[in-house]
XYZ file of C-alpha atoms in Angstrom:
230
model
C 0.000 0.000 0.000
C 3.186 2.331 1.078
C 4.698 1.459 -2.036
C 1.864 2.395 -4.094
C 0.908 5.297 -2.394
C 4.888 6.836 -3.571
C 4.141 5.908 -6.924
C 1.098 7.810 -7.516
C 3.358 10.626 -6.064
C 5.772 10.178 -8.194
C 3.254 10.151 -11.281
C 2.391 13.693 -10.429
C 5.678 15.301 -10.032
C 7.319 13.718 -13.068
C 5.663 15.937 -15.942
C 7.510 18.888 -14.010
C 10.963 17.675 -13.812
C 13.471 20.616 -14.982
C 17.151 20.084 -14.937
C 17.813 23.961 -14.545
C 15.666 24.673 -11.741
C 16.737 21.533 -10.136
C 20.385 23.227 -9.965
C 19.138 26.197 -8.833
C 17.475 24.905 -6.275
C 19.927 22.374 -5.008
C 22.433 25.268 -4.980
C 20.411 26.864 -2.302
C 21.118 24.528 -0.141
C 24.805 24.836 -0.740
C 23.848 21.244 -2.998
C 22.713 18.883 0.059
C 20.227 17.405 -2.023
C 19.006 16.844 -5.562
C 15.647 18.361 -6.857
C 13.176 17.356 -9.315
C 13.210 21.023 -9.910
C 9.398 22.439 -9.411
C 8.315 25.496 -7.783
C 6.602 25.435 -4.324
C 3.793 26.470 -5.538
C 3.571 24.115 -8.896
C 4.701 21.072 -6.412
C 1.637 21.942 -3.737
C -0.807 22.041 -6.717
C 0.727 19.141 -7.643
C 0.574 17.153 -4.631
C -2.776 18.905 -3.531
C -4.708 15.577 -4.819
C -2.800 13.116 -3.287
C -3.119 14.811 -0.589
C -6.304 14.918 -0.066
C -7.190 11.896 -1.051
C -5.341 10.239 2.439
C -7.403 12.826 4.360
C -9.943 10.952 2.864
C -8.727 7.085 3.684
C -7.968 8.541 7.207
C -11.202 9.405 8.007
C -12.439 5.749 7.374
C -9.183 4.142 8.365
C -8.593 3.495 12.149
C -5.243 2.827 11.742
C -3.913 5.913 9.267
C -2.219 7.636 12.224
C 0.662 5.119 11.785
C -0.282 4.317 8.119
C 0.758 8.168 7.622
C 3.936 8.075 9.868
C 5.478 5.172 7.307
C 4.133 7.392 4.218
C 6.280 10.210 5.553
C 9.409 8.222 5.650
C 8.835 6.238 2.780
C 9.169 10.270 1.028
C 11.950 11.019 3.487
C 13.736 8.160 1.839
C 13.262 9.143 -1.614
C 16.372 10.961 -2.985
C 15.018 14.651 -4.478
C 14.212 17.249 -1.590
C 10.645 17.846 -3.095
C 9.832 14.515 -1.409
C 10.560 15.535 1.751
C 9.137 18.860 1.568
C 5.790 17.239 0.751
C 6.258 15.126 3.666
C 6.425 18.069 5.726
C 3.133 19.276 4.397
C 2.058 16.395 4.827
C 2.807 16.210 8.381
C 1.548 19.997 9.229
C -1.186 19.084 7.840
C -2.432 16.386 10.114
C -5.673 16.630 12.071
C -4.658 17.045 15.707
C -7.087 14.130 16.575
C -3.945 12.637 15.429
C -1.455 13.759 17.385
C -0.159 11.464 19.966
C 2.829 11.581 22.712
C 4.633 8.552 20.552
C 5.683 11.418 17.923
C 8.316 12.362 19.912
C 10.249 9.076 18.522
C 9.049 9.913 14.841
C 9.783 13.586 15.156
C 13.200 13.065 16.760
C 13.581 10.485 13.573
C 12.996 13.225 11.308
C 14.910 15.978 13.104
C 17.794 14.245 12.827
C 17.643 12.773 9.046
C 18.727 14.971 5.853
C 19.099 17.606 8.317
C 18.910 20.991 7.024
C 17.267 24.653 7.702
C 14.330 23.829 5.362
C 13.226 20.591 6.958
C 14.680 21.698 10.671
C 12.470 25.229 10.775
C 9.243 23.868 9.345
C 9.027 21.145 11.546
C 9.859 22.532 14.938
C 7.838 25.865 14.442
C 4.838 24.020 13.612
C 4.176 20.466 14.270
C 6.157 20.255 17.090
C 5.245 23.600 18.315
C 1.578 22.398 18.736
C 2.459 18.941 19.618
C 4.338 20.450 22.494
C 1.264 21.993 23.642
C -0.808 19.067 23.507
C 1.625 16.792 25.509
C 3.333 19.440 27.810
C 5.200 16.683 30.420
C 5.924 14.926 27.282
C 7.399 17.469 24.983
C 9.683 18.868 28.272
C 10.760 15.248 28.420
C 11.784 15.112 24.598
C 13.837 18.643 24.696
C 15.584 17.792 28.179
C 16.432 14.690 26.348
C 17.124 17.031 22.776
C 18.825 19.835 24.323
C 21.754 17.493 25.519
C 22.249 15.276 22.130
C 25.387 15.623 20.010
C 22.669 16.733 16.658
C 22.651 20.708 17.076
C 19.797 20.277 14.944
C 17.670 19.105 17.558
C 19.088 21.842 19.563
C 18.247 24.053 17.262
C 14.556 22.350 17.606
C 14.396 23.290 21.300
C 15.186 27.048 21.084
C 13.000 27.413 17.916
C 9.525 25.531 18.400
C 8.138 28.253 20.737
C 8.193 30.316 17.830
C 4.775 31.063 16.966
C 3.186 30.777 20.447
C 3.428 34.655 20.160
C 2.858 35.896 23.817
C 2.740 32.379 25.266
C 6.334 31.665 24.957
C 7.550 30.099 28.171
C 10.362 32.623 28.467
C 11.830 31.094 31.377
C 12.421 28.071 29.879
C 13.589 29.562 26.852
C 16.148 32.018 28.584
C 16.965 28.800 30.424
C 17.717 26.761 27.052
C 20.090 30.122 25.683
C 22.133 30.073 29.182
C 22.772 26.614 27.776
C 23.360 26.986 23.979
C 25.125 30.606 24.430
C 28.600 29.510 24.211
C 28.144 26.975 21.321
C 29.272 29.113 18.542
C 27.724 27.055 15.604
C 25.811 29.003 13.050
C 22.444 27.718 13.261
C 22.582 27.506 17.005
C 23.484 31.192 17.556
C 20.758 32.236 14.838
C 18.138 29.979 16.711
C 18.914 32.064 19.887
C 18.392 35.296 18.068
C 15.345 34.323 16.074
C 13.845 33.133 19.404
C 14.485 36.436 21.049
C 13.723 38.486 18.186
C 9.943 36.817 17.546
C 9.535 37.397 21.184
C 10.301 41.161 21.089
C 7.365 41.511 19.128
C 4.793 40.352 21.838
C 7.224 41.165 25.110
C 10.421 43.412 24.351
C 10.866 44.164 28.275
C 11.736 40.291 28.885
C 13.775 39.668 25.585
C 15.960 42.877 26.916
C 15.784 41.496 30.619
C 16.946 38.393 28.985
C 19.942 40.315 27.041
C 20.902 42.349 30.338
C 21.060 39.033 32.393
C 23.069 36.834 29.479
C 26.061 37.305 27.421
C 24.661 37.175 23.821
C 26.518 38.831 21.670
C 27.350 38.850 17.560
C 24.999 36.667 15.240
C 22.693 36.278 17.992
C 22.758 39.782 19.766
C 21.853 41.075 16.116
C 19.121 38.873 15.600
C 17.662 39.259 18.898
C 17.602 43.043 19.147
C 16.341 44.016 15.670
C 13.001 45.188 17.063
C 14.000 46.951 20.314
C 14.380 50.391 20.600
């Protein structure tokens, strides 16, 4: 059924292969992966059908929850990057009647495989962002466990899935997290910790600076964090 499923995938994004914007695209991500070459916008109308057709088998389907968890990997195995970026639609789009506190296994899974900023960001500000809220003791579990692990990636995953909680962000925890992180001078670490500060300026700039007076952020991260404070 898995197998299948791809195919009919793979039916639809075929007539849109293009060599050129398949280099273009792969050069964006300094070539980590190969494309098909399709536009976001030309892949979602692509995959639109297929997509809608599982939110049709998992309404009648008791077991699509996990029949939906192998699709995903089945396209995070595929080779081109579109694959996995439909996965990750696929995934944010999931009814939260599916949600459960076993994703932390599948999300850590997916975290940590073809890592990159494209897959990394989407994930953690939105599925796991409401997944954390729906399984609080569970998602503190998962970063406790994340925030330690040798993958910055799923450090990067702790400072960043608060991101669009908006004036909800548990700034102590986050503040708690930077203390952490501060001195790890990795790229994508040091932007997390000004992107988190920065989206949190907009809702409450008095604790983003408290957080700045009280911690030694400075460069990449300083920057990011105190782009909308006066």
């Amino acid at each position: 059924m898995i197998e299948e499923t791809i195919l009919q995938l793979e039916e639809l994004f075929e007539p849109f292969r293009n060599a050129k914007r398949a280099q273009t695209a792969s050069a964006y991500l300094r070539d980590q992966f190969p494309f098909i070459g399709m536009k976001t916008e030309i892949r979602r109308a692509a995959q639109k059908s297929w997509i809608d057709s599982l939110k049709i088998i998992e309404d009648k389907n008791p077991d699509s929850y996990r029949e939906k968890w192998l699709i995903i990997r089945a396209l995070w195995e595929k080779e081109e990057r579109d694959y996995q970026h439909t996965a990750i639609d696929l995934l944010n789009s999931m009814p939260k009647k599916f949600y459960s506190e076993d994703d932390a296994l599948e999300l850590e899974w997916l975290l940590n495989n073809k890592s990159w900023w494209d897959s990394v960001d989407s994930i953690a500000s939105n599925y796991l962002g409401k997944w954390a809220l729906l399984f609080p003791e569970k998602a503190r579990e998962t970063f406790e466990k994340w925030r330690y692990h040798e993958s910055f990636w799923l450090q990067r995953s702790c400072l960043i899935y608060q991101l669009k909680y908006k004036d909800k962000v548990d700034s102590v925890y986050l503040e708690d997290l930077i203390r952490q992180m501060n001195s790890n001078q990795e790229f994508f670490i040091q932007k997390a910790i000004g992107w988190s500060l920065r989206q949190l300026s907009k809702y409450n700039p008095q604790e983003v600076t408290r957080i700045l007076g009280n911690n030694p952020i400075k460069g990449l991260a300083l920057r990011e964090a105190s782009k909308y404070l006066d």
